[in-house]
mmCIF file with all atom_site columns, C-alpha atoms in Angstrom:
data_model
loop_
_atom_site.group_PDB
_atom_site.id
_atom_site.type_symbol
_atom_site.label_atom_id
_atom_site.label_alt_id
_atom_site.label_comp_id
_atom_site.label_asym_id
_atom_site.label_entity_id
_atom_site.label_seq_id
_atom_site.pdbx_PDB_ins_code
_atom_site.Cartn_x
_atom_site.Cartn_y
_atom_site.Cartn_z
_atom_site.occupancy
_atom_site.B_iso_or_equiv
_atom_site.pdbx_formal_charge
_atom_site.auth_seq_id
_atom_site.auth_comp_id
_atom_site.auth_asym_id
_atom_site.auth_atom_id
_atom_site.pdbx_PDB_model_num
ATOM 1   C CA . UNK A 1 1   ? -19.597 3.606   0.402   1.00 89.00 ? 1300 UNK A CA 1
ATOM 2   C CA . UNK A 1 2   ? -15.811 3.579   0.626   1.00 92.00 ? 1301 UNK A CA 1
ATOM 3   C CA . UNK A 1 3   ? -14.065 1.987   -2.329  1.00 95.00 ? 1302 UNK A CA 1
ATOM 4   C CA . UNK A 1 4   ? -10.402 1.344   -2.985  1.00 96.00 ? 1303 UNK A CA 1
ATOM 5   C CA . UNK A 1 5   ? -9.312  0.147   -6.418  1.00 96.00 ? 1304 UNK A CA 1
ATOM 6   C CA . UNK A 1 6   ? -5.750  -0.974  -7.091  1.00 97.00 ? 1305 UNK A CA 1
ATOM 7   C CA . UNK A 1 7   ? -4.050  -1.028  -10.468 1.00 96.00 ? 1306 UNK A CA 1
ATOM 8   C CA . UNK A 1 8   ? -0.602  -1.509  -11.931 1.00 96.00 ? 1307 UNK A CA 1
ATOM 9   C CA . UNK A 1 9   ? 0.272   -5.066  -10.987 1.00 94.00 ? 1308 UNK A CA 1
ATOM 10  C CA . UNK A 1 10  ? 1.753   -7.524  -13.436 1.00 97.00 ? 1309 UNK A CA 1
ATOM 11  C CA . UNK A 1 11  ? 4.685   -9.725  -14.332 1.00 98.00 ? 1310 UNK A CA 1
ATOM 12  C CA . UNK A 1 12  ? 8.207   -8.341  -14.223 1.00 98.00 ? 1311 UNK A CA 1
ATOM 13  C CA . UNK A 1 13  ? 11.698  -9.786  -14.235 1.00 98.00 ? 1312 UNK A CA 1
ATOM 14  C CA . UNK A 1 14  ? 13.910  -9.591  -11.184 1.00 98.00 ? 1313 UNK A CA 1
ATOM 15  C CA . UNK A 1 15  ? 15.586  -6.207  -10.992 1.00 98.00 ? 1314 UNK A CA 1
ATOM 16  C CA . UNK A 1 16  ? 12.701  -4.510  -12.738 1.00 98.00 ? 1315 UNK A CA 1
ATOM 17  C CA . UNK A 1 17  ? 10.197  -1.933  -11.549 1.00 98.00 ? 1316 UNK A CA 1
ATOM 18  C CA . UNK A 1 18  ? 6.458   -1.602  -11.158 1.00 98.00 ? 1317 UNK A CA 1
ATOM 19  C CA . UNK A 1 19  ? 4.194   1.212   -10.057 1.00 98.00 ? 1318 UNK A CA 1
ATOM 20  C CA . UNK A 1 20  ? 1.016   0.416   -8.165  1.00 98.00 ? 1319 UNK A CA 1
ATOM 21  C CA . UNK A 1 21  ? -1.797  2.918   -7.778  1.00 98.00 ? 1320 UNK A CA 1
ATOM 22  C CA . UNK A 1 22  ? -4.873  2.954   -5.577  1.00 97.00 ? 1321 UNK A CA 1
ATOM 23  C CA . UNK A 1 23  ? -7.853  5.197   -6.166  1.00 96.00 ? 1322 UNK A CA 1
ATOM 24  C CA . UNK A 1 24  ? -10.046 5.943   -3.160  1.00 95.00 ? 1323 UNK A CA 1
ATOM 25  C CA . UNK A 1 25  ? -13.624 7.156   -3.126  1.00 93.00 ? 1324 UNK A CA 1
ATOM 26  C CA . UNK A 1 26  ? -16.308 7.564   -0.535  1.00 88.00 ? 1325 UNK A CA 1
ATOM 27  C CA . UNK A 1 27  ? -14.331 9.104   2.302   1.00 83.00 ? 1326 UNK A CA 1
ATOM 28  C CA . UNK A 1 28  ? -12.268 12.165  3.078   1.00 85.00 ? 1327 UNK A CA 1
ATOM 29  C CA . UNK A 1 29  ? -9.122  10.699  1.565   1.00 86.00 ? 1328 UNK A CA 1
ATOM 30  C CA . UNK A 1 30  ? -6.828  13.437  2.758   1.00 88.00 ? 1329 UNK A CA 1
ATOM 31  C CA . UNK A 1 31  ? -7.716  12.872  6.421   1.00 92.00 ? 1330 UNK A CA 1
ATOM 32  C CA . UNK A 1 32  ? -6.631  9.245   6.758   1.00 94.00 ? 1331 UNK A CA 1
ATOM 33  C CA . UNK A 1 33  ? -3.498  7.173   6.616   1.00 96.00 ? 1332 UNK A CA 1
ATOM 34  C CA . UNK A 1 34  ? -2.908  4.959   3.591   1.00 96.00 ? 1333 UNK A CA 1
ATOM 35  C CA . UNK A 1 35  ? -1.007  1.734   3.360   1.00 97.00 ? 1334 UNK A CA 1
ATOM 36  C CA . UNK A 1 36  ? 0.069   -1.073  1.061   1.00 98.00 ? 1335 UNK A CA 1
ATOM 37  C CA . UNK A 1 37  ? -0.003  -4.659  2.279   1.00 98.00 ? 1336 UNK A CA 1
ATOM 38  C CA . UNK A 1 38  ? 0.989   -7.853  0.533   1.00 98.00 ? 1337 UNK A CA 1
ATOM 39  C CA . UNK A 1 39  ? 0.178   -11.510 0.915   1.00 98.00 ? 1338 UNK A CA 1
ATOM 40  C CA . UNK A 1 40  ? 2.168   -14.292 -0.660  1.00 96.00 ? 1339 UNK A CA 1
ATOM 41  C CA . UNK A 1 41  ? 0.752   -17.824 -1.000  1.00 92.00 ? 1340 UNK A CA 1
ATOM 42  C CA . UNK A 1 42  ? 0.710   -19.585 2.345   1.00 94.00 ? 1341 UNK A CA 1
ATOM 43  C CA . UNK A 1 43  ? 1.790   -16.475 4.239   1.00 96.00 ? 1342 UNK A CA 1
ATOM 44  C CA . UNK A 1 44  ? 0.094   -13.823 6.311   1.00 96.00 ? 1343 UNK A CA 1
ATOM 45  C CA . UNK A 1 45  ? -0.770  -10.421 4.947   1.00 96.00 ? 1344 UNK A CA 1
ATOM 46  C CA . UNK A 1 46  ? 1.935   -7.967  5.980   1.00 97.00 ? 1345 UNK A CA 1
ATOM 47  C CA . UNK A 1 47  ? 2.229   -4.205  5.916   1.00 97.00 ? 1346 UNK A CA 1
ATOM 48  C CA . UNK A 1 48  ? 4.750   -3.134  3.290   1.00 98.00 ? 1347 UNK A CA 1
ATOM 49  C CA . UNK A 1 49  ? 4.523   0.654   3.399   1.00 98.00 ? 1348 UNK A CA 1
ATOM 50  C CA . UNK A 1 50  ? 2.304   3.313   4.904   1.00 97.00 ? 1349 UNK A CA 1
ATOM 51  C CA . UNK A 1 51  ? 2.054   7.026   5.325   1.00 95.00 ? 1350 UNK A CA 1
ATOM 52  C CA . UNK A 1 52  ? -0.028  9.367   7.428   1.00 94.00 ? 1351 UNK A CA 1
ATOM 53  C CA . UNK A 1 53  ? -2.718  11.728  6.204   1.00 91.00 ? 1352 UNK A CA 1
ATOM 54  C CA . UNK A 1 54  ? -0.231  14.542  5.724   1.00 88.00 ? 1353 UNK A CA 1
ATOM 55  C CA . UNK A 1 55  ? 2.541   12.331  4.411   1.00 84.00 ? 1354 UNK A CA 1
ATOM 56  C CA . UNK A 1 56  ? 4.675   13.489  7.323   1.00 86.00 ? 1355 UNK A CA 1
ATOM 57  C CA . UNK A 1 57  ? 5.300   10.019  8.717   1.00 92.00 ? 1356 UNK A CA 1
ATOM 58  C CA . UNK A 1 58  ? 6.048   6.891   6.759   1.00 95.00 ? 1357 UNK A CA 1
ATOM 59  C CA . UNK A 1 59  ? 6.640   3.231   7.483   1.00 96.00 ? 1358 UNK A CA 1
ATOM 60  C CA . UNK A 1 60  ? 8.498   0.677   5.378   1.00 98.00 ? 1359 UNK A CA 1
ATOM 61  C CA . UNK A 1 61  ? 9.011   -2.984  6.080   1.00 97.00 ? 1360 UNK A CA 1
ATOM 62  C CA . UNK A 1 62  ? 12.704  -3.811  6.398   1.00 98.00 ? 1361 UNK A CA 1
ATOM 63  C CA . UNK A 1 63  ? 12.490  -6.043  3.354   1.00 97.00 ? 1362 UNK A CA 1
ATOM 64  C CA . UNK A 1 64  ? 11.555  -3.140  1.054   1.00 98.00 ? 1363 UNK A CA 1
ATOM 65  C CA . UNK A 1 65  ? 13.468  -0.196  2.534   1.00 98.00 ? 1364 UNK A CA 1
ATOM 66  C CA . UNK A 1 66  ? 15.465  1.599   -0.108  1.00 97.00 ? 1365 UNK A CA 1
ATOM 67  C CA . UNK A 1 67  ? 13.560  -0.113  -2.931  1.00 98.00 ? 1366 UNK A CA 1
ATOM 68  C CA . UNK A 1 68  ? 9.903   0.901   -2.464  1.00 98.00 ? 1367 UNK A CA 1
ATOM 69  C CA . UNK A 1 69  ? 8.455   4.395   -2.116  1.00 98.00 ? 1368 UNK A CA 1
ATOM 70  C CA . UNK A 1 70  ? 4.928   5.254   -1.049  1.00 97.00 ? 1369 UNK A CA 1
ATOM 71  C CA . UNK A 1 71  ? 3.364   8.574   -1.920  1.00 96.00 ? 1370 UNK A CA 1
ATOM 72  C CA . UNK A 1 72  ? -0.063  10.162  -2.025  1.00 94.00 ? 1371 UNK A CA 1
ATOM 73  C CA . UNK A 1 73  ? -1.811  12.784  -4.094  1.00 93.00 ? 1372 UNK A CA 1
ATOM 74  C CA . UNK A 1 74  ? -4.566  14.264  -1.964  1.00 89.00 ? 1373 UNK A CA 1
ATOM 75  C CA . UNK A 1 75  ? -5.920  16.253  -4.891  1.00 91.00 ? 1374 UNK A CA 1
ATOM 76  C CA . UNK A 1 76  ? -6.478  13.073  -6.909  1.00 93.00 ? 1375 UNK A CA 1
ATOM 77  C CA . UNK A 1 77  ? -7.395  10.763  -3.993  1.00 94.00 ? 1376 UNK A CA 1
ATOM 78  C CA . UNK A 1 78  ? -4.695  8.308   -4.980  1.00 96.00 ? 1377 UNK A CA 1
ATOM 79  C CA . UNK A 1 79  ? -1.818  6.550   -3.289  1.00 97.00 ? 1378 UNK A CA 1
ATOM 80  C CA . UNK A 1 80  ? 1.097   5.101   -5.215  1.00 98.00 ? 1379 UNK A CA 1
ATOM 81  C CA . UNK A 1 81  ? 3.724   2.466   -4.486  1.00 98.00 ? 1380 UNK A CA 1
ATOM 82  C CA . UNK A 1 82  ? 6.852   2.701   -6.610  1.00 98.00 ? 1381 UNK A CA 1
ATOM 83  C CA . UNK A 1 83  ? 8.676   -0.616  -6.534  1.00 98.00 ? 1382 UNK A CA 1
ATOM 84  C CA . UNK A 1 84  ? 12.248  -0.856  -7.800  1.00 98.00 ? 1383 UNK A CA 1
ATOM 85  C CA . UNK A 1 85  ? 14.889  -3.579  -7.817  1.00 98.00 ? 1384 UNK A CA 1
ATOM 86  C CA . UNK A 1 86  ? 12.154  -6.157  -7.527  1.00 98.00 ? 1385 UNK A CA 1
ATOM 87  C CA . UNK A 1 87  ? 12.983  -9.626  -6.280  1.00 98.00 ? 1386 UNK A CA 1
ATOM 88  C CA . UNK A 1 88  ? 11.154  -12.945 -6.642  1.00 97.00 ? 1387 UNK A CA 1
ATOM 89  C CA . UNK A 1 89  ? 10.360  -12.684 -2.904  1.00 97.00 ? 1388 UNK A CA 1
ATOM 90  C CA . UNK A 1 90  ? 8.255   -9.617  -3.687  1.00 98.00 ? 1389 UNK A CA 1
ATOM 91  C CA . UNK A 1 91  ? 5.773   -11.828 -5.513  1.00 98.00 ? 1390 UNK A CA 1
ATOM 92  C CA . UNK A 1 92  ? 2.393   -11.455 -3.807  1.00 98.00 ? 1391 UNK A CA 1
ATOM 93  C CA . UNK A 1 93  ? -1.036  -9.953  -4.023  1.00 98.00 ? 1392 UNK A CA 1
ATOM 94  C CA . UNK A 1 94  ? -0.740  -6.297  -3.052  1.00 98.00 ? 1393 UNK A CA 1
ATOM 95  C CA . UNK A 1 95  ? -3.596  -4.607  -1.228  1.00 98.00 ? 1394 UNK A CA 1
ATOM 96  C CA . UNK A 1 96  ? -4.293  -0.958  -0.641  1.00 97.00 ? 1395 UNK A CA 1
ATOM 97  C CA . UNK A 1 97  ? -5.867  0.017   2.671   1.00 97.00 ? 1396 UNK A CA 1
ATOM 98  C CA . UNK A 1 98  ? -6.938  3.060   4.638   1.00 96.00 ? 1397 UNK A CA 1
ATOM 99  C CA . UNK A 1 99  ? -7.627  3.484   8.318   1.00 93.00 ? 1398 UNK A CA 1
ATOM 100 C CA . UNK A 1 100 ? -6.798  4.935   11.675  1.00 90.00 ? 1399 UNK A CA 1
ATOM 101 C CA . UNK A 1 101 ? -8.182  8.062   13.249  1.00 91.00 ? 1400 UNK A CA 1
ATOM 102 C CA . UNK A 1 102 ? -8.485  11.143  11.046  1.00 92.00 ? 1401 UNK A CA 1
ATOM 103 C CA . UNK A 1 103 ? -5.673  13.672  11.015  1.00 91.00 ? 1402 UNK A CA 1
ATOM 104 C CA . UNK A 1 104 ? -3.339  11.761  13.303  1.00 91.00 ? 1403 UNK A CA 1
ATOM 105 C CA . UNK A 1 105 ? 0.408   11.754  12.789  1.00 89.00 ? 1404 UNK A CA 1
ATOM 106 C CA . UNK A 1 106 ? 1.067   8.085   13.375  1.00 91.00 ? 1405 UNK A CA 1
ATOM 107 C CA . UNK A 1 107 ? 0.703   5.035   11.203  1.00 92.00 ? 1406 UNK A CA 1
ATOM 108 C CA . UNK A 1 108 ? -2.325  2.944   12.209  1.00 93.00 ? 1407 UNK A CA 1
ATOM 109 C CA . UNK A 1 109 ? -1.844  -0.224  14.200  1.00 91.00 ? 1408 UNK A CA 1
ATOM 110 C CA . UNK A 1 110 ? -2.597  -3.673  12.779  1.00 89.00 ? 1409 UNK A CA 1
ATOM 111 C CA . UNK A 1 111 ? -6.288  -3.588  13.761  1.00 92.00 ? 1410 UNK A CA 1
ATOM 112 C CA . UNK A 1 112 ? -6.935  -0.044  12.640  1.00 94.00 ? 1411 UNK A CA 1
ATOM 113 C CA . UNK A 1 113 ? -7.042  -0.584  8.895   1.00 96.00 ? 1412 UNK A CA 1
ATOM 114 C CA . UNK A 1 114 ? -10.740 -0.625  8.123   1.00 93.00 ? 1413 UNK A CA 1
ATOM 115 C CA . UNK A 1 115 ? -11.140 -0.385  4.342   1.00 96.00 ? 1414 UNK A CA 1
ATOM 116 C CA . UNK A 1 116 ? -9.393  -2.533  1.772   1.00 97.00 ? 1415 UNK A CA 1
ATOM 117 C CA . UNK A 1 117 ? -9.090  -2.917  -1.954  1.00 97.00 ? 1416 UNK A CA 1
ATOM 118 C CA . UNK A 1 118 ? -9.424  -6.251  -3.715  1.00 97.00 ? 1417 UNK A CA 1
ATOM 119 C CA . UNK A 1 119 ? -5.746  -6.515  -4.487  1.00 97.00 ? 1418 UNK A CA 1
ATOM 120 C CA . UNK A 1 120 ? -3.502  -6.658  -7.526  1.00 97.00 ? 1419 UNK A CA 1
ATOM 121 C CA . UNK A 1 121 ? -1.105  -9.467  -8.382  1.00 98.00 ? 1420 UNK A CA 1
ATOM 122 C CA . UNK A 1 122 ? 2.609   -8.760  -8.622  1.00 98.00 ? 1421 UNK A CA 1
ATOM 123 C CA . UNK A 1 123 ? 4.787   -11.553 -9.956  1.00 98.00 ? 1422 UNK A CA 1
ATOM 124 C CA . UNK A 1 124 ? 8.560   -11.246 -10.150 1.00 98.00 ? 1423 UNK A CA 1
ATOM 125 C CA . UNK A 1 125 ? 10.330  -13.869 -12.205 1.00 97.00 ? 1424 UNK A CA 1
ATOM 126 C CA . UNK A 1 126 ? 13.930  -14.887 -11.583 1.00 93.00 ? 1425 UNK A CA 1
#
């Protein structure tokens, strides 16, 4: 059974930083892409950042480029999202996901993310 468990969310003031972590079990973590999505109230869930199994290719949404950094530790089966210069618009539930074909060097498409965590709330106050 594949499980993804997020941690690290919370309340922070605008301009502050948070670090989200996701622990993965039940699959060959180091063979699959990992991603962070977010969903704000009344909005669709959007991909924020992703990286391939090797970490060789990354994706960032335009809204977070230069502020967020995704990384993975294949020895610890974890993926991390460092979030800096946070804005109230970053307020959302953040979800960790894994998917795509194993050992491919491209970020999965929208329908290729097949396992999800339950999410962690990030709230940025102005």
